[in-house]
Tab-separated table of C-alpha atoms in Angstrom:
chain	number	residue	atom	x	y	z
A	529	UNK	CA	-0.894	12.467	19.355
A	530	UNK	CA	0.870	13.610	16.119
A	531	UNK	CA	-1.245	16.156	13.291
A	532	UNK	CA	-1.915	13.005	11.436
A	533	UNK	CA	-3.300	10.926	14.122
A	534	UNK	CA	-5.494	14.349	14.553
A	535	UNK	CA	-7.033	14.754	11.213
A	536	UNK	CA	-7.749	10.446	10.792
A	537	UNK	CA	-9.570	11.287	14.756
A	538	UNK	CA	-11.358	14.485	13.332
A	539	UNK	CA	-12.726	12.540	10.312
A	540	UNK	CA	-13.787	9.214	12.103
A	541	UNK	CA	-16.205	11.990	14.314
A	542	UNK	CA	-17.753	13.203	11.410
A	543	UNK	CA	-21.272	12.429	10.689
A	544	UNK	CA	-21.854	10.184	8.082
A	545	UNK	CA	-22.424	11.879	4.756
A	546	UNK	CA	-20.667	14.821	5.889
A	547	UNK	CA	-18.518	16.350	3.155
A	548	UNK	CA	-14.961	16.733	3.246
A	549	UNK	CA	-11.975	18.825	1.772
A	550	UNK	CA	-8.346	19.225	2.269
A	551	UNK	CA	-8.452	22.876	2.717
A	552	UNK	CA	-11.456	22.692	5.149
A	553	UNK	CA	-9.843	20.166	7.518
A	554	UNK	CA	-6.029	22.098	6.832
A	555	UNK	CA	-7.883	25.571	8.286
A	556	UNK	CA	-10.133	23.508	11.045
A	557	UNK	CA	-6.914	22.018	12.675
A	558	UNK	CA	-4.343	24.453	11.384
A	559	UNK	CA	-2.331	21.840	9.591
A	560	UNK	CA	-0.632	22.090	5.927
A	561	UNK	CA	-2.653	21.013	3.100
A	562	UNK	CA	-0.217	18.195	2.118
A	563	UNK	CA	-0.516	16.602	5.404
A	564	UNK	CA	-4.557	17.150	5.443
A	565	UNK	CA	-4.477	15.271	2.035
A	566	UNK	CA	-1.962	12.111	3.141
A	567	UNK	CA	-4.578	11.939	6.320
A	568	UNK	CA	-7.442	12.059	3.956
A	569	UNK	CA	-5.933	9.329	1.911
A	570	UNK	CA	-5.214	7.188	4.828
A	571	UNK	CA	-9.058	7.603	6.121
A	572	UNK	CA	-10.047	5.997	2.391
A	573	UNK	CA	-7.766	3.605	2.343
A	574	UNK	CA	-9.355	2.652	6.030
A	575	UNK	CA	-12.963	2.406	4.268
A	576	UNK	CA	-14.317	5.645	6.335
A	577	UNK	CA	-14.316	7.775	3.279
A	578	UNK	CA	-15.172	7.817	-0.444
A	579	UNK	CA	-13.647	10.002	-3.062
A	580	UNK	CA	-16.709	10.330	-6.116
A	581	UNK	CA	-15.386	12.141	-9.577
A	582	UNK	CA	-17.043	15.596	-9.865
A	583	UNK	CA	-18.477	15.207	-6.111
A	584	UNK	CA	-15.964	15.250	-3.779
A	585	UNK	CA	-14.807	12.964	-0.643
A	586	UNK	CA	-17.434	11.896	1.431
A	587	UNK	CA	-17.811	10.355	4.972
A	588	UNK	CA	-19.257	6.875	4.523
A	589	UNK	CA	-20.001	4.156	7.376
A	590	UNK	CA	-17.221	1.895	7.499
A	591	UNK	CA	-18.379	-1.668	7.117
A	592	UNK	CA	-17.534	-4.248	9.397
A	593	UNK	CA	-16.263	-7.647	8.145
A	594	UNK	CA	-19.719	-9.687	8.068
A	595	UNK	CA	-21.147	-7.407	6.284
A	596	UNK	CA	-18.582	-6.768	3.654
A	597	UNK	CA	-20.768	-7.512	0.962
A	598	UNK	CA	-22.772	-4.662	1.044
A	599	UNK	CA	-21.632	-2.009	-1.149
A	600	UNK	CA	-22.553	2.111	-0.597
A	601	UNK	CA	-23.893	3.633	-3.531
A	602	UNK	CA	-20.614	5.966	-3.439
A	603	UNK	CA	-18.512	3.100	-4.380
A	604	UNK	CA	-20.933	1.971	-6.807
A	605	UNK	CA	-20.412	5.398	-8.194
A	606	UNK	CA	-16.567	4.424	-8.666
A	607	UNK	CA	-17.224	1.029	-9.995
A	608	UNK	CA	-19.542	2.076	-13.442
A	609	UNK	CA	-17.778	4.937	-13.786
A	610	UNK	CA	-21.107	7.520	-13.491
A	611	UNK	CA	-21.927	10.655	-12.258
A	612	UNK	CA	-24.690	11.472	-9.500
A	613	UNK	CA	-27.506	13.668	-11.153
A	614	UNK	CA	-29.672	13.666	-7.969
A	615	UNK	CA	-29.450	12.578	-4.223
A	616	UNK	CA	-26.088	13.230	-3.156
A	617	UNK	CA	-26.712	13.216	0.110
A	618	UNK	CA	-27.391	9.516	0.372
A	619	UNK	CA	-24.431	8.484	-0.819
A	620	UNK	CA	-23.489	6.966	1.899
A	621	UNK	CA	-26.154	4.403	2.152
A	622	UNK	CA	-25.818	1.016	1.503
A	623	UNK	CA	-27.293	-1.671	-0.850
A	624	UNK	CA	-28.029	-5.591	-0.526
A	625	UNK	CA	-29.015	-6.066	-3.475
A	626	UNK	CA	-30.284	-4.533	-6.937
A	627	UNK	CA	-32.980	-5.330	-9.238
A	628	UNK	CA	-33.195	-4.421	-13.575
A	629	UNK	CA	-36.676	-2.444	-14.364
A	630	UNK	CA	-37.537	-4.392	-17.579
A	631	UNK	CA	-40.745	-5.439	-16.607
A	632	UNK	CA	-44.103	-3.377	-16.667
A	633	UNK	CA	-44.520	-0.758	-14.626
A	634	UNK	CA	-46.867	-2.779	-12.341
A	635	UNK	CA	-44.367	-5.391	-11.967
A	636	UNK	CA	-41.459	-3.673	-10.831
A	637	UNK	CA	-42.701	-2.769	-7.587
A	638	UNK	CA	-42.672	-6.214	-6.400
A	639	UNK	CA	-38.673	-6.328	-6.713
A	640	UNK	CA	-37.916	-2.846	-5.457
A	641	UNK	CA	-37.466	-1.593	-1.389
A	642	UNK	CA	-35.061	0.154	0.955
A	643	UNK	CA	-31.449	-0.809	0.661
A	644	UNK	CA	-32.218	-1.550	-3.291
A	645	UNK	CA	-30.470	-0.164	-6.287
A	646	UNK	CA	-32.591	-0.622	-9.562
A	647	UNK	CA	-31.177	-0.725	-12.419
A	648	UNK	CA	-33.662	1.131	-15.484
A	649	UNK	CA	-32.937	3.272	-18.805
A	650	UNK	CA	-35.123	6.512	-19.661
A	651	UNK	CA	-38.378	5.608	-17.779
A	652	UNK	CA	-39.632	8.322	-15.733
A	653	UNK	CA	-42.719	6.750	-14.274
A	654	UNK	CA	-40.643	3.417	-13.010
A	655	UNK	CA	-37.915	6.358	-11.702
A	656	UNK	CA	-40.548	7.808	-9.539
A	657	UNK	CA	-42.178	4.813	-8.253
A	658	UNK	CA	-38.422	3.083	-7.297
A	659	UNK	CA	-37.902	6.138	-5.325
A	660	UNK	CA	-41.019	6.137	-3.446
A	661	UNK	CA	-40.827	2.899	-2.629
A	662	UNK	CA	-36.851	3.710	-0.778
A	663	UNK	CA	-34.801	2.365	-3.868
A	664	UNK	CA	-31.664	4.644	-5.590
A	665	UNK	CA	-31.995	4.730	-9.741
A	666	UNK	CA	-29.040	3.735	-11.728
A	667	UNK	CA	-29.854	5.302	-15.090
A	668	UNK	CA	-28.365	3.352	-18.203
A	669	UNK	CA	-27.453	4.486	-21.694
A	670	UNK	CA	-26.224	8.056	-20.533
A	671	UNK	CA	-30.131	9.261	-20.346
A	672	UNK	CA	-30.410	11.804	-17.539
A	673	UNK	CA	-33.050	12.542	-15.583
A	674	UNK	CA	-36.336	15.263	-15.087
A	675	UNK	CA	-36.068	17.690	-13.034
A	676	UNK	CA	-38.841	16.443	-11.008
A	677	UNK	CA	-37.104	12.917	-10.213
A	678	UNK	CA	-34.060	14.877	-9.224
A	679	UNK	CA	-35.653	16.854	-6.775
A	680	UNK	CA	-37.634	13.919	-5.560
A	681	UNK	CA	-34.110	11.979	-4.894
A	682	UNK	CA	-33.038	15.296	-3.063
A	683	UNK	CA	-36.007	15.723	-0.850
A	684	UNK	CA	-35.695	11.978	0.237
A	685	UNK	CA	-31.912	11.607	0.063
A	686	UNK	CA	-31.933	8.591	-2.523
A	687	UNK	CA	-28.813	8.619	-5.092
A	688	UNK	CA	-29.815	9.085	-9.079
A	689	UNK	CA	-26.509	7.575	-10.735
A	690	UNK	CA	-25.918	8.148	-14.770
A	691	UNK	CA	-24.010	5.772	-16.363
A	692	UNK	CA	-22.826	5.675	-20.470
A	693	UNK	CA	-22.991	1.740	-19.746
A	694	UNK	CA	-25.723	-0.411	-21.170
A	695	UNK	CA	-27.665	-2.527	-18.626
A	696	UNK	CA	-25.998	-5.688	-19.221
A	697	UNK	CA	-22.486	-4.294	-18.865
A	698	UNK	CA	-23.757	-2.238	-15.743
A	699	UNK	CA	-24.560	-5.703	-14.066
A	700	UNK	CA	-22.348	-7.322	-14.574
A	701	UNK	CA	-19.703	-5.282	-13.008
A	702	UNK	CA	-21.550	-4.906	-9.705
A	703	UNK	CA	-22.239	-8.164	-9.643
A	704	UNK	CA	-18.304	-8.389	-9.971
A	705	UNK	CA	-17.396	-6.428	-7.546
A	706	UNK	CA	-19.897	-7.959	-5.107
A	707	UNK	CA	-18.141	-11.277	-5.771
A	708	UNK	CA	-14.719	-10.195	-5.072
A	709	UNK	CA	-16.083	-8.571	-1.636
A	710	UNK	CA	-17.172	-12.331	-0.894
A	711	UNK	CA	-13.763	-13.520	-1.775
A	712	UNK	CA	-12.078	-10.980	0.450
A	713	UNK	CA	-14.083	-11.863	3.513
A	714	UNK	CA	-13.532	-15.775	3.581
A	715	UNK	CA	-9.531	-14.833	4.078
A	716	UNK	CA	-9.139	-14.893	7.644
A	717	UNK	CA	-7.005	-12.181	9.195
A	718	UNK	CA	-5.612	-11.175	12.434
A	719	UNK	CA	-8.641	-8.894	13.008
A	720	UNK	CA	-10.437	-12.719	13.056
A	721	UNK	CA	-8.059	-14.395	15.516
A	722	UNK	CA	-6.886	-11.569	17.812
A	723	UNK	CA	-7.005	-11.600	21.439
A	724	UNK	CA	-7.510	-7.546	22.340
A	725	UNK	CA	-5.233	-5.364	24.315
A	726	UNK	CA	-7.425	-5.335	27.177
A	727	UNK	CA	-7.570	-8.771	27.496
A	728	UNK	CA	-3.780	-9.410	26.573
A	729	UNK	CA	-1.659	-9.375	29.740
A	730	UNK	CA	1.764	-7.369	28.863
A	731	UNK	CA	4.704	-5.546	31.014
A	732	UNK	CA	5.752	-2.165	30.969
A	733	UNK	CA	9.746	-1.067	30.148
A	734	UNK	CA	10.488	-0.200	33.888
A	735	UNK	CA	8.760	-3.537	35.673
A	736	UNK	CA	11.711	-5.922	36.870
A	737	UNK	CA	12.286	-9.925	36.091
A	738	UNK	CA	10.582	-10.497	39.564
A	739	UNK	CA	7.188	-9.521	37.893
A	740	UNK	CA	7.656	-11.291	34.736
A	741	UNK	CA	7.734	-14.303	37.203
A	742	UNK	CA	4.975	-13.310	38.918
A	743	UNK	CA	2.779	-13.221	35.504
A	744	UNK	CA	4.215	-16.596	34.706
A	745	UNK	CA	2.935	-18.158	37.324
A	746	UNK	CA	-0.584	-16.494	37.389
A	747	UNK	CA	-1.184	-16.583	33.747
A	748	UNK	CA	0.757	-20.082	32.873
A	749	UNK	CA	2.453	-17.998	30.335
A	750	UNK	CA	6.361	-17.365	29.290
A	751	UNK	CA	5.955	-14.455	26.686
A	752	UNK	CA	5.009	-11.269	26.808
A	753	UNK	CA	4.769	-7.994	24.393
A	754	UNK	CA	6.689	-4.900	26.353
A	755	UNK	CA	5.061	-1.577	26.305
A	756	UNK	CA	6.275	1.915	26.721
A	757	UNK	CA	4.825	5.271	28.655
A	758	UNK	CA	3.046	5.819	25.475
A	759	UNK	CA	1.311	2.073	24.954
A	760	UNK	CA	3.949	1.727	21.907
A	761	UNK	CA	4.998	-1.757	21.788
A	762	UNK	CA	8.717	-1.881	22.744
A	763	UNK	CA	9.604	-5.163	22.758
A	764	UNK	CA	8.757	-8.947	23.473
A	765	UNK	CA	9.990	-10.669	26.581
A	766	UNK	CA	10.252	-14.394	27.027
A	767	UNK	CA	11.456	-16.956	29.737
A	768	UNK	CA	15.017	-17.017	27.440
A	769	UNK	CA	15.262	-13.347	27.917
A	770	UNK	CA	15.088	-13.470	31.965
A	771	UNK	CA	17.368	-17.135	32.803
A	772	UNK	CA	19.921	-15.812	35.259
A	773	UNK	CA	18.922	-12.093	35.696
A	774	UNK	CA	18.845	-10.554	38.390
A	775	UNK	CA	14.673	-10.229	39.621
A	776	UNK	CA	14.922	-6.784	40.263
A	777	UNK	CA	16.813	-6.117	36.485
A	778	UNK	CA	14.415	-3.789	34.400
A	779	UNK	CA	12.540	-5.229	31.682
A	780	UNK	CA	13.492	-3.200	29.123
A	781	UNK	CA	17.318	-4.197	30.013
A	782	UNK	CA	16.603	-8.107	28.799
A	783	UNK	CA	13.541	-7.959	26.605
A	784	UNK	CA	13.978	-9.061	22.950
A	785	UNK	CA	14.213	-4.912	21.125
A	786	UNK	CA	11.936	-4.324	17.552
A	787	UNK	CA	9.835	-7.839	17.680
A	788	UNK	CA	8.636	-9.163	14.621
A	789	UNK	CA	4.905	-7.349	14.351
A	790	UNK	CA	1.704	-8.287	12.063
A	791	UNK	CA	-1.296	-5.599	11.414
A	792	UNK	CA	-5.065	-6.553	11.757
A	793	UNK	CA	-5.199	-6.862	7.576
A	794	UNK	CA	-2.617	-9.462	7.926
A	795	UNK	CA	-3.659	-12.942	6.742
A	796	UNK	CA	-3.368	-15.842	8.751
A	797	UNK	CA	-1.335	-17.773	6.563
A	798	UNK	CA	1.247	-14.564	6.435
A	799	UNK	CA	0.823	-15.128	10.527
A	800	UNK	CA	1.915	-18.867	9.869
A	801	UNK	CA	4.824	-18.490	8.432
A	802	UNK	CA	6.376	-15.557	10.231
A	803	UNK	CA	5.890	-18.203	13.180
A	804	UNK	CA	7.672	-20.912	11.610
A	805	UNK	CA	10.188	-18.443	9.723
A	806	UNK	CA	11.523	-16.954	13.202
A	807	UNK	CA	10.396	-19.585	15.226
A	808	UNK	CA	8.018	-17.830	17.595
A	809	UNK	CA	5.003	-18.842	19.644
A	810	UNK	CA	3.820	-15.451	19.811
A	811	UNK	CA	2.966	-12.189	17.573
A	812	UNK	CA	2.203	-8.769	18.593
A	813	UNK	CA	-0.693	-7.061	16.177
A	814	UNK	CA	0.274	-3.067	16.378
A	815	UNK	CA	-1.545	-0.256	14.230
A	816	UNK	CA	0.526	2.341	11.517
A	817	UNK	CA	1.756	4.116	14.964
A	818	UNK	CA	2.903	0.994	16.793
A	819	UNK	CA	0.499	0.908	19.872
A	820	UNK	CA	-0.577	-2.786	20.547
A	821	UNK	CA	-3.622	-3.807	19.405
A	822	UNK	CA	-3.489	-7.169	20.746
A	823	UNK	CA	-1.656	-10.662	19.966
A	824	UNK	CA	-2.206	-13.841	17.970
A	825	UNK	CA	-0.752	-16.942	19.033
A	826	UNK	CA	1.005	-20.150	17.408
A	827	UNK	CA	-2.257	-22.310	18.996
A	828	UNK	CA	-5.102	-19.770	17.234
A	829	UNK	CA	-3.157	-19.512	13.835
A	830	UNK	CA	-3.040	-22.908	13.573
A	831	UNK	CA	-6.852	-23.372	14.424
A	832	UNK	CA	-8.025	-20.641	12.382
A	833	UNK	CA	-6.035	-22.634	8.878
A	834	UNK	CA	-7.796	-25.590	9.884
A	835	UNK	CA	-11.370	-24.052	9.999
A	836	UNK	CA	-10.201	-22.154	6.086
A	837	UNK	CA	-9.606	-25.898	5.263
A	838	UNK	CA	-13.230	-27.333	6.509
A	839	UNK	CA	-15.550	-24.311	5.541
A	840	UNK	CA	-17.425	-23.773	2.224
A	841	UNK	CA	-16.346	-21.463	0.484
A	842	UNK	CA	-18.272	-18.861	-1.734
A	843	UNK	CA	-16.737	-17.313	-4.134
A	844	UNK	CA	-14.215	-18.807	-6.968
A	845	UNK	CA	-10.357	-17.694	-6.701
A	846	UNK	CA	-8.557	-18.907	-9.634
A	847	UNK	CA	-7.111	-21.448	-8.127
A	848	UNK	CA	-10.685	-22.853	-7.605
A	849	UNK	CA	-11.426	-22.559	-11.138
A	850	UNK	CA	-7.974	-24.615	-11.949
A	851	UNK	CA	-9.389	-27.398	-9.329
A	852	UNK	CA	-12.691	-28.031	-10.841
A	853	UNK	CA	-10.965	-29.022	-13.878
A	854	UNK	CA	-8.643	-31.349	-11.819
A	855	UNK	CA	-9.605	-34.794	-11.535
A	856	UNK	CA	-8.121	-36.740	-8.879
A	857	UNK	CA	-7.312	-40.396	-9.335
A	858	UNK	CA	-5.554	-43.416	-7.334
A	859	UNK	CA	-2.557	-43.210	-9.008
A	860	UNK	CA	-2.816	-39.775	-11.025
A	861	UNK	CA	-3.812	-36.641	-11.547
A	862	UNK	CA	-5.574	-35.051	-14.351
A	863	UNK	CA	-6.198	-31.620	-15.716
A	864	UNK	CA	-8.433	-30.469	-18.766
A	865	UNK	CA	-7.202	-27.482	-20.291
A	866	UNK	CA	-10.322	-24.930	-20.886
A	867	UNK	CA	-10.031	-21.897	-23.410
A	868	UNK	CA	-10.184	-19.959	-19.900
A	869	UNK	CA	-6.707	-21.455	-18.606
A	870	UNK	CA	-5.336	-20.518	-22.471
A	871	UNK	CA	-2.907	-16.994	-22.853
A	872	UNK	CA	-3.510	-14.604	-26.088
A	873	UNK	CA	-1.716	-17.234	-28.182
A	874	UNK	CA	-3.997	-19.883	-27.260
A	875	UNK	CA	-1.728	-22.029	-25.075
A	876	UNK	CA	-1.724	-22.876	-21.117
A	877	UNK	CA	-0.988	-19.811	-18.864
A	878	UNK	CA	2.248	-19.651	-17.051
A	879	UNK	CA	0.052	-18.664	-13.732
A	880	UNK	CA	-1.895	-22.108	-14.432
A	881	UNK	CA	1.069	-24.406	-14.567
A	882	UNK	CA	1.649	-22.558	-10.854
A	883	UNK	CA	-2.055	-23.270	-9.592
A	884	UNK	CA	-1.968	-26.856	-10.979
A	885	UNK	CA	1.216	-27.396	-8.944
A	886	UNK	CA	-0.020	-25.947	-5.966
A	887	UNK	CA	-2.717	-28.071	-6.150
A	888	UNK	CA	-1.075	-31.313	-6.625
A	889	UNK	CA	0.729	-30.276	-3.401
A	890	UNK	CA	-1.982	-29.598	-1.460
A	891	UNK	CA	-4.060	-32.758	-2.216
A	892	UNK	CA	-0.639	-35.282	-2.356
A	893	UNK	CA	0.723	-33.706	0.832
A	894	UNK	CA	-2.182	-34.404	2.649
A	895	UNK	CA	-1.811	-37.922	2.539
A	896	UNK	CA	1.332	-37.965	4.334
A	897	UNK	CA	1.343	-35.259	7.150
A	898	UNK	CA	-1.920	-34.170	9.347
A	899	UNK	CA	-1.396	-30.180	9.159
A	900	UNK	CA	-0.765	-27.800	6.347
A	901	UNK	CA	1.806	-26.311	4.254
A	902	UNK	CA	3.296	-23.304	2.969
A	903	UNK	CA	5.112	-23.156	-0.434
A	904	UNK	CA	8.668	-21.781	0.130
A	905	UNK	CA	10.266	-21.685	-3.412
A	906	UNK	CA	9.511	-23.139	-6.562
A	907	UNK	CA	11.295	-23.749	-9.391
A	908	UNK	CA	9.798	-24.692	-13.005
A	909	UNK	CA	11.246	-25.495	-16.273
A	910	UNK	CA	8.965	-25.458	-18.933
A	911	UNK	CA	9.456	-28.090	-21.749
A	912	UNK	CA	6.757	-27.802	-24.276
A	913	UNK	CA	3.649	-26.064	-24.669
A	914	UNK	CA	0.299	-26.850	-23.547
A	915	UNK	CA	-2.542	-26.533	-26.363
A	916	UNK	CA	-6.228	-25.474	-24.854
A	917	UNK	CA	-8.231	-28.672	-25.339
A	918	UNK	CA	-5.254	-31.120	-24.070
A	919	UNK	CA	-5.696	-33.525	-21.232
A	920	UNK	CA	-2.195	-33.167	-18.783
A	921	UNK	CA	-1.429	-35.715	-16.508
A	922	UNK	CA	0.185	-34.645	-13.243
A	923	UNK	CA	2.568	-36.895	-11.681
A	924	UNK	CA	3.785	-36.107	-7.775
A	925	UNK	CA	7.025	-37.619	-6.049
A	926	UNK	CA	7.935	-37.067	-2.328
A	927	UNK	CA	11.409	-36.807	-2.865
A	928	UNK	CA	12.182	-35.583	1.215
A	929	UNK	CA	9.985	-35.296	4.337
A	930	UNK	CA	11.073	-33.671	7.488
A	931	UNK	CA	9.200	-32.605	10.750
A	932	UNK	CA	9.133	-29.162	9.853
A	933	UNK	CA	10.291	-28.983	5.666
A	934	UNK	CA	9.673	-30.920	2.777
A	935	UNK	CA	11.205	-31.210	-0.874
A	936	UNK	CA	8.759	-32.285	-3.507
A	937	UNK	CA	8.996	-32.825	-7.547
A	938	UNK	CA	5.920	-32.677	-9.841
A	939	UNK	CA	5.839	-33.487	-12.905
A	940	UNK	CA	3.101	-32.193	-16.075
A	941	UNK	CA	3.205	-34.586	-19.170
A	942	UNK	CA	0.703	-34.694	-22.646
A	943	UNK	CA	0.521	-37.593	-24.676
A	944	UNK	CA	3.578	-39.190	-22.545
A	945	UNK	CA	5.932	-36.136	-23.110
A	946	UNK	CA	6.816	-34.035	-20.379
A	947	UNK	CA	6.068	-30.345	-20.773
A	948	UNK	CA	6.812	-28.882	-17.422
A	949	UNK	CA	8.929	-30.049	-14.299
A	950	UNK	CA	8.957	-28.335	-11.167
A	951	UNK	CA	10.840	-28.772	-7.869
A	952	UNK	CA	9.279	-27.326	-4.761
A	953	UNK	CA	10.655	-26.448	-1.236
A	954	UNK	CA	8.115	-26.555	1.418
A	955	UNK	CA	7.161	-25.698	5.036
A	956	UNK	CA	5.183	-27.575	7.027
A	957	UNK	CA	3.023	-27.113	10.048
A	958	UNK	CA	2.033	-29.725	12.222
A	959	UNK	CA	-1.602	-29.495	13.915
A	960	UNK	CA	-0.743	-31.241	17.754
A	961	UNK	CA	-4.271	-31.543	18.718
């Protein structure tokens, strides 16, 4: 294990809350500072710890995916910009949801509890009563606090954040970044779709052809990821690899050396088109250090796009934005340009023309293949200019289909004058069952 893999083991085994420095873990494992710090940064960027301005890096509970809305108070910390006047030590802790104190006193307690953030200016009495009742205090306006509600928060470990914000603006961007959590957890992954190492059946470097055959036969399977001595993958062997070797020839001698490799933050549709880019059935999923995590196949990539396609989904990506406006006809397409799709001078967005087009493909194509596509290349030439306000009509033409590729031309016009043409290149991938 290397002094990196060390520190990242060393912080994952601290308690939560627990505080953390570079110089305290460099003299704890006798390690340089600069690698301490590059191990530190790794942990964050891993969701195990949380740097706060003027309070240092904390350990925080890393949340798993179906919970991946809830937000600590140490990132909401980050988010407003504040500073923590009282109840560090709960940093850690998570929220569900948070409530504004602009009702009576009496009133408030009905929409405060554990796991609750409320929201309040300068009001001592509501302060008090939020934290009694298990809710943290975000303070608004830049008021601070009394001493007595900052040693309350202390004694029962309940964050008091200050923020310069007003209430409004201090909503609004947890409420944002809330929303984008819910965007980031309806993209599948490989973390979704991966079969484990321990249930993944693989060879080591030094077995022969004569067990590969022997797993082929017992498993019904032709490919398999190659491991060293140290559970590194090594390599990806497939019935191609062992035709007319010798079954006692060592693995290692005929596997297929540096396979093409996916980590578990990979998307599926990244997954998709590695497959169909080198034409393989089967990807290994490896951490930072290469040791196999497990594998994702053609069959479960291919499942898990279908089940993006059917599911509701939550939260609006731009490209859902663009579609709302689309209205899908017989024998056209139209699009009603909102000040939202506009640029600073007031005309349509390049990044629109792209999510308009990428539309049209997605709807048109589905009417002649069963399975979905990736967009390869596209190439645009703009004509005119698109006022806010306009109506554009979108025109598609199937200009070349093949099993596995198509070629595509859509066309953007206003008041019969074409302001955009694009051609598109385009993969496709069959569903078989």
């Amino acid at each position: 294990m290397t002094k990196h893999e060390q520190i990242i083991e060393h912080i994952s085994n601290l308690p939560v809350g627990s505080k953390i420095s570079v110089r305290q873990i460099a003299k704890v494992l006798r390690v340089s500072e600069g690698t301490a710090y590059r191990a530190i940064k790794e942990a964050e960027n891993n969701g195990i710890v949380s740097t706060i301005e003027r309070v240092g890096t904390i350990r925080i509970e890393k949340k798993k995916r179906n919970a991946i809305d809830n937000l600590t108070f140490a990132e909401i910390v980050n988010i407003i910009d504040g500073h923590v006047i009282g109840g560090r030590e709960g940093l850690h802790k998570s929220l569900t949801k948070f409530a504004i104190g602009a009702m009576e006193l009496n009133e408030v307690e009905k929409y405060i509890g554990e796991n609750t953030l409320l929201i309040v200016g300068n009001r001592t009495e509501v302060q008090k009563l939020a934290l009694s009742k298990g809710s943290a205090v975000l303070v608004t306006g830049g008021f601070d606090a009394t001493e007595e509600v900052k040693q309350m928060a202390d004694y029962l470990e309940l964050p008091i954040i200050s923020s310069n914000f007003d209430t409004f603006a201090v909503a609004n961007m947890i409420n944002r970044a809330i929303y984008d959590q819910l965007i980031k957890k309806e993209v599948l992954t490989a973390q979704d779709i991966l079969i484990k190492t321990d249930d993944t059946i693989y060879l080591r470097e030094n077995d022969t052809v004569s067990e590969w055959k022997h797993l082929s036969e017992s498993s019904k399977h032709t490919r398999f990821p190659v491991l060293d001595d140290n559970n590194k993958l090594s390599g990806i062997v497939t019935s191609k690899d062992v035709l007319g070797q010798s079954l006692n020839e060592k693995i290692k001698k005929v596997m297929t050396k540096n396979p093409v490799s996916v980590n578990l933050n990979s998307t599926v549709a990244s997954c998709a088109h590695i497959m169909i880019w080198e034409s393989i059935e089967l990807l290994p999923v490896v951490s930072r250090y290469n040791n196999l995590l497990g594998i994702v196949s053609r069959e479960d990539v291919l499942k898990a796009m279908q089940i993006v396609d059917r599911q509701p989904h939550i939260g609006d990506t731009i490209n859902d934005q663009v579609l709302k406006k689309m209205t899908f006809k017989e024998d056209e397409i139209l699009v009603k340009i909102s000040p939202q799709m506009s640029n600073q001078f007031g005309m349509l967005s390049k990044s629109v023309y792209l999510a308009i087009i990428e539309e049209t493909i997605n709807h048109e194509m589905k009417k002649h293949i069963k399975g979905d596509i990736l967009i390869d290349n596209i190439d645009i030439f703009f004509v005119k200019t698109v006022q806010m306000d306009s109506e554009v009509k979108v025109t598609f033409n199937l200009l070349d289909l093949g099993r596995k590729a198509a070629k595509v031309e859509v066309t953007l016009t206003v008041r019969n004058q074409t302001v955009a043409k694009s051609l598109c290149a385009i993969q496709v991938i069959e569903h078989f069952y």
